[in-house]
Amino acid sequence: MRMGKEIKMKTYDALSKQFEYVKTGNGFAEIPSENILECTEWLKNEAGYDYLEMITASDHNEKFLLVYTLINVVDKTDIIIRTSVPREKPEIDSLSNIWTGADFQEREIFDLMGIVFKGHKNLKRIVLWDGFEGHPQRKDFKDVI
Amino acid sequence: MEIAEQPFIPSLNEADFYEGSEIKNLRHDSQAVIPDDMDWSDETVKELNKNIILTTLDDAINWAHKASLWPVTCFTACCTFEFIATSMSRFDIARFGMEVLRPSPRQADLLVCGGTLTWKMAPQIKRIYEQMAEPKWVIAMGACAVSGGIFQDSYAVVPGYNHIIPVDVYIPGCPPRPETLLYGLETLRKKIDHDKCEWEKKSK
């Protein structure tokens, strides 16, 4: 799964040629959060990266960092895409209309980190119980009993 | 003639929020620990031998209870595997009469609490405990069941089963080895030895 470094490098180069806003280096591609849908659709349809492995998020104090991992099953490579959303308005487009597997992952990120995915059909808590107040994986979460 | 009212069928969202409020209320009500049955150790047991006079009927009934404890399968996390290892051929619990693991709590005596309990699962464990018929016993197995273990400060973990149900025997360990679990079962059997046969047993 992690072989084929040349194919990976070629994909990053093709990606940065296709879209101007992509910044590559350090093994991942960094894009602004408005263009996530366009970029992943191109990767799925043209470049063959049609398996979404994972979406995660982490909290850096002014922004949330989102990481998407896509896998090309035929060439056995994976690429990593990073975006960041500002802390005051954490919204991003949802990938659940293209990949159904993104449904539960985005619900978990909404539950624990509070990032809202626009266009998601059923965005509600999945790990914690409904009625829980707050988003626990943020750095400034305080538990209220 | 009155027309019967439509039954209340909540939508999926309403049912989720109803369940969530039940969990919240349980969390609010279970901040204090349920006190243990009696403060007993090996020394107190020796004293009790002098104070409590058990009849032959008590002896017979206690032997019947302790020699055929049927556990209910109520396993939340990893300590389960040590229980499964104890029930296999190397460390056998069938020699204690416990090889019958009932999936239904109504047919069981013993609740072996193996694993971490989360607040989301807590009302269901309480329901399982309340469905068991008297006499019933509870063993808290492993560090997470005794005190929350390494997850004690978490927003989602109950710090010990004794916030929800009363516990008879605590077995520390992460996970406790099968020999430790068997020592805990032996301790429970010693505890059952001191039960008096009362016609009206006070409910826990």
Short mmCIF file of C-alpha atoms in Angstrom, two decimals:
data_model
loop_
_atom_site.label_atom_id
_atom_site.label_comp_id
_atom_site.label_asym_id
_atom_site.label_seq_id
_atom_site.Cartn_x
_atom_site.Cartn_y
_atom_site.Cartn_z
CA MET A 1 0.00 0.00 0.00
CA ARG A 2 2.81 2.40 0.67
CA MET A 3 5.00 1.45 -2.30
CA GLY A 4 5.37 3.30 -5.54
CA LYS A 5 7.02 6.50 -4.47
CA GLU A 6 7.60 7.56 -8.09
CA ILE A 7 3.93 7.25 -8.93
CA LYS A 8 3.12 9.31 -5.85
CA MET A 9 5.53 12.07 -6.85
CA LYS A 10 4.11 12.05 -10.38
CA THR A 11 0.61 12.46 -8.99
CA TYR A 12 1.59 15.41 -6.83
CA ASP A 13 3.19 17.06 -9.86
CA ALA A 14 0.13 16.42 -12.04
CA LEU A 15 -2.08 17.82 -9.28
CA SER A 16 -0.11 21.02 -8.97
CA LYS A 17 -0.12 21.41 -12.75
CA GLN A 18 -3.89 20.95 -12.93
CA PHE A 19 -4.84 23.40 -10.18
CA GLU A 20 -2.86 26.53 -9.34
CA TYR A 21 -3.66 26.69 -5.66
CA VAL A 22 -2.05 23.37 -4.71
CA LYS A 23 1.16 23.49 -2.68
CA THR A 24 3.12 20.26 -2.52
CA GLY A 25 6.12 19.27 -0.49
CA ASN A 26 6.86 17.25 2.67
CA GLY A 27 4.82 14.35 1.35
CA PHE A 28 1.39 15.95 1.27
CA ALA A 29 -0.61 18.45 -0.80
CA GLU A 30 -1.99 21.55 0.87
CA ILE A 31 -5.11 23.20 -0.60
CA PRO A 32 -7.50 25.93 0.52
CA SER A 33 -10.71 24.65 1.99
CA GLU A 34 -13.07 26.01 -0.70
CA ASN A 35 -11.58 23.81 -3.42
CA ILE A 36 -11.68 20.44 -1.68
CA LEU A 37 -14.59 19.15 -3.73
CA GLU A 38 -13.08 20.06 -7.08
CA CYS A 39 -9.72 18.60 -6.20
CA THR A 40 -10.96 15.28 -4.89
CA GLU A 41 -13.38 14.83 -7.77
CA TRP A 42 -10.50 15.26 -10.22
CA LEU A 43 -8.39 12.79 -8.26
CA LYS A 44 -11.21 10.28 -8.23
CA ASN A 45 -12.25 10.49 -11.86
CA GLU A 46 -9.05 11.31 -13.72
CA ALA A 47 -6.15 10.12 -11.61
CA GLY A 48 -7.64 6.90 -10.29
CA TYR A 49 -7.57 7.68 -6.55
CA ASP A 50 -11.05 6.43 -5.91
CA TYR A 51 -10.79 4.92 -2.41
CA LEU A 52 -11.17 7.36 0.47
CA GLU A 53 -9.38 5.79 3.38
CA MET A 54 -9.71 8.28 6.19
CA ILE A 55 -10.61 11.80 7.24
CA THR A 56 -9.20 13.22 10.48
CA ALA A 57 -8.98 16.59 12.14
CA SER A 58 -6.76 18.19 14.73
CA ASP A 59 -6.87 21.38 16.71
CA HIS A 60 -4.19 24.04 16.27
CA ASN A 61 -5.12 27.10 18.19
CA GLU A 62 -6.18 29.44 15.39
CA LYS A 63 -7.38 26.82 12.95
CA PHE A 64 -8.48 23.23 12.58
CA LEU A 65 -6.41 21.02 10.31
CA LEU A 66 -8.21 18.42 8.20
CA VAL A 67 -6.37 15.50 6.62
CA TYR A 68 -7.77 13.33 3.81
CA THR A 69 -6.08 10.11 2.71
CA LEU A 70 -6.92 8.74 -0.76
CA ILE A 71 -5.70 5.43 -2.12
CA ASN A 72 -5.17 4.22 -5.68
CA VAL A 73 -5.93 0.53 -5.50
CA VAL A 74 -4.52 -0.33 -8.95
CA ASP A 75 -1.13 1.32 -8.48
CA LYS A 76 -1.08 0.67 -4.73
CA THR A 77 -0.22 4.21 -3.65
CA ASP A 78 -1.81 6.74 -1.40
CA ILE A 79 -1.76 10.51 -1.26
CA ILE A 80 -2.52 12.88 1.57
CA ILE A 81 -4.41 16.16 1.24
CA ARG A 82 -4.47 18.77 3.98
CA THR A 83 -6.76 21.73 4.41
CA SER A 84 -7.37 24.07 7.25
CA VAL A 85 -10.51 25.83 8.40
CA PRO A 86 -10.52 28.89 10.68
CA ARG A 87 -11.64 28.40 14.25
CA GLU A 88 -14.36 31.06 14.22
CA LYS A 89 -16.18 29.60 11.23
CA PRO A 90 -15.36 25.89 10.91
CA GLU A 91 -17.24 24.92 7.75
CA ILE A 92 -16.22 22.84 4.76
CA ASP A 93 -17.93 20.96 1.95
CA SER A 94 -18.88 17.40 2.63
CA LEU A 95 -17.53 14.50 0.59
CA SER A 96 -20.41 12.22 1.48
CA ASN A 97 -22.19 12.75 -1.83
CA ILE A 98 -19.22 11.37 -3.74
CA TRP A 99 -17.99 8.74 -1.29
CA THR A 100 -20.54 7.14 1.00
CA GLY A 101 -17.75 6.06 3.32
CA ALA A 102 -17.19 9.67 4.32
CA ASP A 103 -20.58 9.79 6.04
CA PHE A 104 -19.65 8.32 9.40
CA GLN A 105 -16.17 9.84 9.44
CA GLU A 106 -17.58 13.33 9.01
CA ARG A 107 -20.19 12.72 11.70
CA GLU A 108 -17.46 11.70 14.11
CA ILE A 109 -15.44 14.83 13.33
CA PHE A 110 -18.54 16.95 13.84
CA ASP A 111 -19.23 15.21 17.14
CA LEU A 112 -15.77 15.51 18.62
CA MET A 113 -14.33 18.63 16.99
CA GLY A 114 -17.31 20.71 15.92
CA ILE A 115 -16.52 21.18 12.23
CA VAL A 116 -19.71 21.55 10.18
CA PHE A 117 -19.85 19.74 6.84
CA LYS A 118 -22.15 21.50 4.39
CA GLY A 119 -24.30 19.25 2.25
CA HIS A 120 -24.18 16.31 4.66
CA LYS A 121 -27.60 14.73 4.88
CA ASN A 122 -27.58 13.59 8.51
CA LEU A 123 -25.05 15.56 10.51
CA LYS A 124 -25.59 14.63 14.13
CA ARG A 125 -23.68 13.04 16.96
CA ILE A 126 -22.49 9.49 16.49
CA VAL A 127 -20.03 8.65 19.27
CA LEU A 128 -21.46 10.63 22.15
CA TRP A 129 -25.10 10.80 23.16
CA ASP A 130 -27.47 13.39 21.70
CA GLY A 131 -27.79 16.25 24.13
CA PHE A 132 -24.11 16.25 25.10
CA GLU A 133 -22.88 19.83 25.27
CA GLY A 134 -19.57 20.77 23.77
CA HIS A 135 -16.99 19.19 21.52
CA PRO A 136 -14.56 17.18 23.63
CA GLN A 137 -11.47 16.96 21.43
CA ARG A 138 -11.03 20.71 21.29
CA LYS A 139 -8.23 22.05 23.40
CA ASP A 140 -10.50 24.31 25.43
CA PHE A 141 -13.19 21.80 26.33
CA LYS A 142 -14.47 21.91 29.91
CA ASP A 143 -16.62 19.08 31.18
CA VAL A 144 -19.93 20.14 32.71
CA ILE A 145 -21.87 17.50 34.61
CA MET B 1 -67.53 5.90 23.54
CA GLU B 2 -63.97 7.15 23.61
CA ILE B 3 -61.76 6.50 20.66
CA ALA B 4 -58.42 5.09 21.77
CA GLU B 5 -55.54 7.52 21.41
CA GLN B 6 -52.84 6.95 18.86
CA PRO B 7 -49.81 5.33 20.45
CA PHE B 8 -46.83 7.63 20.84
CA ILE B 9 -44.33 6.65 18.18
CA PRO B 10 -41.39 9.03 18.27
CA SER B 11 -39.41 9.86 15.19
CA LEU B 12 -35.79 8.74 15.11
CA ASN B 13 -34.48 12.11 16.25
CA GLU B 14 -36.90 12.33 19.15
CA ALA B 15 -35.98 8.82 20.27
CA ASP B 16 -32.27 9.74 20.19
CA PHE B 17 -32.83 12.83 22.28
CA TYR B 18 -34.98 10.91 24.73
CA GLU B 19 -32.20 8.36 25.14
CA GLY B 20 -29.68 11.17 25.51
CA SER B 21 -31.64 12.81 28.29
CA GLU B 22 -31.89 9.46 30.07
CA ILE B 23 -28.09 9.13 29.93
CA LYS B 24 -27.67 12.70 31.15
CA ASN B 25 -29.96 12.15 34.11
CA LEU B 26 -28.23 8.92 35.02
CA ARG B 27 -24.87 10.66 34.85
CA HIS B 28 -26.14 13.44 37.07
CA ASP B 29 -27.56 11.02 39.61
CA SER B 30 -24.61 8.64 39.80
CA GLN B 31 -21.86 10.94 40.97
CA ALA B 32 -21.69 9.23 44.37
CA VAL B 33 -20.47 5.69 44.92
CA ILE B 34 -22.98 3.08 46.09
CA PRO B 35 -21.57 1.91 49.45
CA ASP B 36 -20.39 -1.69 49.68
CA ASP B 37 -22.38 -4.35 51.45
CA MET B 38 -20.25 -4.80 54.54
CA ASP B 39 -16.67 -4.00 55.28
CA TRP B 40 -15.19 -7.44 55.37
CA SER B 41 -11.78 -8.95 54.92
CA ASP B 42 -10.23 -12.19 56.06
CA GLU B 43 -9.95 -10.92 59.64
CA THR B 44 -13.56 -9.82 59.84
CA VAL B 45 -14.61 -13.12 58.38
CA LYS B 46 -12.94 -14.95 61.24
CA GLU B 47 -14.79 -12.77 63.73
CA LEU B 48 -18.02 -13.29 61.92
CA ASN B 49 -17.59 -17.00 62.32
CA LYS B 50 -18.03 -16.45 66.03
CA ASN B 51 -20.96 -14.07 65.78
CA ILE B 52 -23.20 -15.56 63.16
CA ILE B 53 -24.83 -18.87 63.85
CA LEU B 54 -25.83 -20.59 60.67
CA THR B 55 -28.20 -23.48 60.67
CA THR B 56 -27.83 -26.60 58.62
CA LEU B 57 -30.47 -25.26 56.27
CA ASP B 58 -28.36 -22.14 55.70
CA ASP B 59 -25.33 -24.30 55.03
CA ALA B 60 -27.19 -26.38 52.52
CA ILE B 61 -28.67 -23.40 50.69
CA ASN B 62 -25.36 -21.55 50.62
CA TRP B 63 -23.65 -24.61 49.21
CA ALA B 64 -26.29 -24.83 46.51
CA HIS B 65 -25.84 -21.16 45.62
CA LYS B 66 -22.08 -21.11 45.51
CA ALA B 67 -21.56 -24.38 43.70
CA SER B 68 -23.63 -23.41 40.70
CA LEU B 69 -23.26 -19.71 40.04
CA TRP B 70 -24.39 -19.01 36.49
CA PRO B 71 -22.78 -15.92 34.98
CA VAL B 72 -24.52 -13.67 32.52
CA THR B 73 -22.59 -12.60 29.45
CA CYS B 74 -22.28 -8.88 29.94
CA PHE B 75 -18.84 -8.06 28.69
CA THR B 76 -17.91 -4.58 27.66
CA ALA B 77 -14.19 -4.62 26.85
CA CYS B 78 -10.86 -6.44 26.96
CA CYS B 79 -11.12 -8.13 30.38
CA THR B 80 -13.59 -10.40 28.65
CA PHE B 81 -10.76 -12.26 26.99
CA GLU B 82 -9.24 -13.18 30.31
CA PHE B 83 -12.64 -14.47 31.38
CA ILE B 84 -12.86 -16.50 28.18
CA ALA B 85 -9.37 -17.87 28.84
CA THR B 86 -10.46 -18.82 32.33
CA SER B 87 -13.44 -20.67 30.97
CA MET B 88 -11.37 -22.75 28.58
CA SER B 89 -9.64 -25.98 29.35
CA ARG B 90 -6.46 -24.76 31.05
CA PHE B 91 -8.07 -22.79 33.85
CA ASP B 92 -11.46 -24.33 33.99
CA ILE B 93 -14.47 -22.68 35.59
CA ALA B 94 -16.66 -25.66 34.86
CA ARG B 95 -15.22 -27.28 37.95
CA PHE B 96 -16.97 -24.53 39.93
CA GLY B 97 -20.23 -25.15 38.18
CA MET B 98 -20.00 -21.98 36.15
CA GLU B 99 -19.65 -23.29 32.63
CA VAL B 100 -23.24 -22.33 31.88
CA LEU B 101 -23.00 -18.78 30.56
CA ARG B 102 -26.53 -17.51 30.10
CA PRO B 103 -27.18 -14.77 27.57
CA SER B 104 -30.39 -13.87 29.34
CA PRO B 105 -30.06 -12.12 32.70
CA ARG B 106 -33.29 -13.59 33.96
CA GLN B 107 -31.66 -17.02 34.15
CA ALA B 108 -28.39 -15.98 35.78
CA ASP B 109 -27.00 -15.24 39.23
CA LEU B 110 -23.70 -13.59 38.68
CA LEU B 111 -22.75 -10.48 36.75
CA VAL B 112 -19.06 -10.43 35.93
CA CYS B 113 -18.34 -6.87 34.88
CA GLY B 114 -15.37 -7.11 32.55
CA GLY B 115 -14.21 -3.93 30.92
CA THR B 116 -14.61 -0.20 30.75
CA LEU B 117 -18.11 1.20 31.13
CA THR B 118 -19.11 4.30 29.20
CA TRP B 119 -21.94 6.61 30.15
CA LYS B 120 -23.70 5.71 26.92
CA MET B 121 -23.85 2.03 27.90
CA ALA B 122 -24.58 2.59 31.60
CA PRO B 123 -28.41 2.57 31.49
CA GLN B 124 -28.33 -0.80 29.70
CA ILE B 125 -26.06 -2.39 32.32
CA LYS B 126 -28.37 -1.08 35.01
CA ARG B 127 -31.29 -2.64 33.18
CA ILE B 128 -29.48 -5.99 32.94
CA TYR B 129 -28.72 -5.90 36.66
CA GLU B 130 -32.32 -5.10 37.53
CA GLN B 131 -33.59 -7.98 35.39
CA MET B 132 -31.67 -10.56 37.39
CA ALA B 133 -33.59 -12.33 40.12
CA GLU B 134 -32.48 -12.38 43.74
CA PRO B 135 -30.06 -13.67 45.01
CA LYS B 136 -27.50 -12.09 42.72
CA TRP B 137 -23.88 -11.11 43.00
CA VAL B 138 -21.60 -8.74 41.10
CA ILE B 139 -17.87 -9.02 40.50
CA ALA B 140 -16.00 -6.00 39.19
CA MET B 141 -13.11 -7.33 37.13
CA GLY B 142 -10.17 -5.24 36.06
CA ALA B 143 -8.94 -1.73 36.75
CA CYS B 144 -11.55 -0.04 34.57
CA ALA B 145 -14.40 -1.75 36.39
CA VAL B 146 -13.02 -1.04 39.83
CA SER B 147 -12.23 2.65 39.44
CA GLY B 148 -12.25 3.70 35.82
CA GLY B 149 -8.66 2.61 35.32
CA ILE B 150 -6.55 4.82 33.07
CA PHE B 151 -9.71 6.44 31.70
CA GLN B 152 -10.82 7.80 35.03
CA ASP B 153 -10.85 11.48 34.03
CA SER B 154 -12.53 10.95 30.70
CA TYR B 155 -15.73 12.70 29.70
CA ALA B 156 -17.24 9.44 28.52
CA VAL B 157 -16.25 6.83 31.13
CA VAL B 158 -18.00 5.82 34.34
CA PRO B 159 -15.32 5.80 37.07
CA GLY B 160 -16.11 2.33 38.35
CA TYR B 161 -19.18 0.11 38.17
CA ASN B 162 -20.06 0.91 41.77
CA HIS B 163 -21.51 4.23 40.66
CA ILE B 164 -24.27 2.34 38.90
CA ILE B 165 -24.75 -1.03 40.62
CA PRO B 166 -23.63 -2.41 44.00
CA VAL B 167 -20.51 -4.56 43.75
CA ASP B 168 -19.53 -7.51 45.95
CA VAL B 169 -15.99 -8.38 44.95
CA TYR B 170 -13.36 -6.19 43.32
CA ILE B 171 -10.57 -7.78 41.29
CA PRO B 172 -7.71 -5.45 40.34
CA GLY B 173 -5.47 -6.00 37.35
CA CYS B 174 -5.16 -4.90 33.78
CA PRO B 175 -6.26 -7.48 32.85
CA PRO B 176 -6.27 -9.76 35.87
CA ARG B 177 -4.66 -13.10 35.13
CA PRO B 178 -6.96 -16.14 35.19
CA GLU B 179 -5.49 -17.17 38.53
CA THR B 180 -6.48 -13.78 39.95
CA LEU B 181 -10.00 -14.15 38.62
CA LEU B 182 -10.24 -17.58 40.21
CA TYR B 183 -9.06 -16.12 43.52
CA GLY B 184 -11.81 -13.52 43.22
CA LEU B 185 -14.38 -16.22 42.58
CA GLU B 186 -13.11 -18.10 45.63
CA THR B 187 -13.52 -14.91 47.69
CA LEU B 188 -17.08 -14.60 46.48
CA ARG B 189 -17.76 -18.18 47.47
CA LYS B 190 -16.40 -17.43 50.96
CA LYS B 191 -18.73 -14.45 51.10
CA ILE B 192 -21.72 -16.54 50.10
CA ASP B 193 -20.85 -18.89 52.99
CA HIS B 194 -21.98 -16.20 55.42
CA ASP B 195 -25.38 -15.55 53.91
CA LYS B 196 -28.28 -16.10 56.20
CA CYS B 197 -31.44 -17.55 54.76
CA GLU B 198 -33.95 -14.76 55.32
CA TRP B 199 -37.50 -14.99 54.17
CA GLU B 200 -37.61 -11.30 53.32
CA LYS B 201 -34.27 -10.33 51.89
CA LYS B 202 -33.89 -6.58 51.69
CA SER B 203 -33.40 -5.52 48.10
CA LYS B 204 -30.12 -3.82 47.28
#
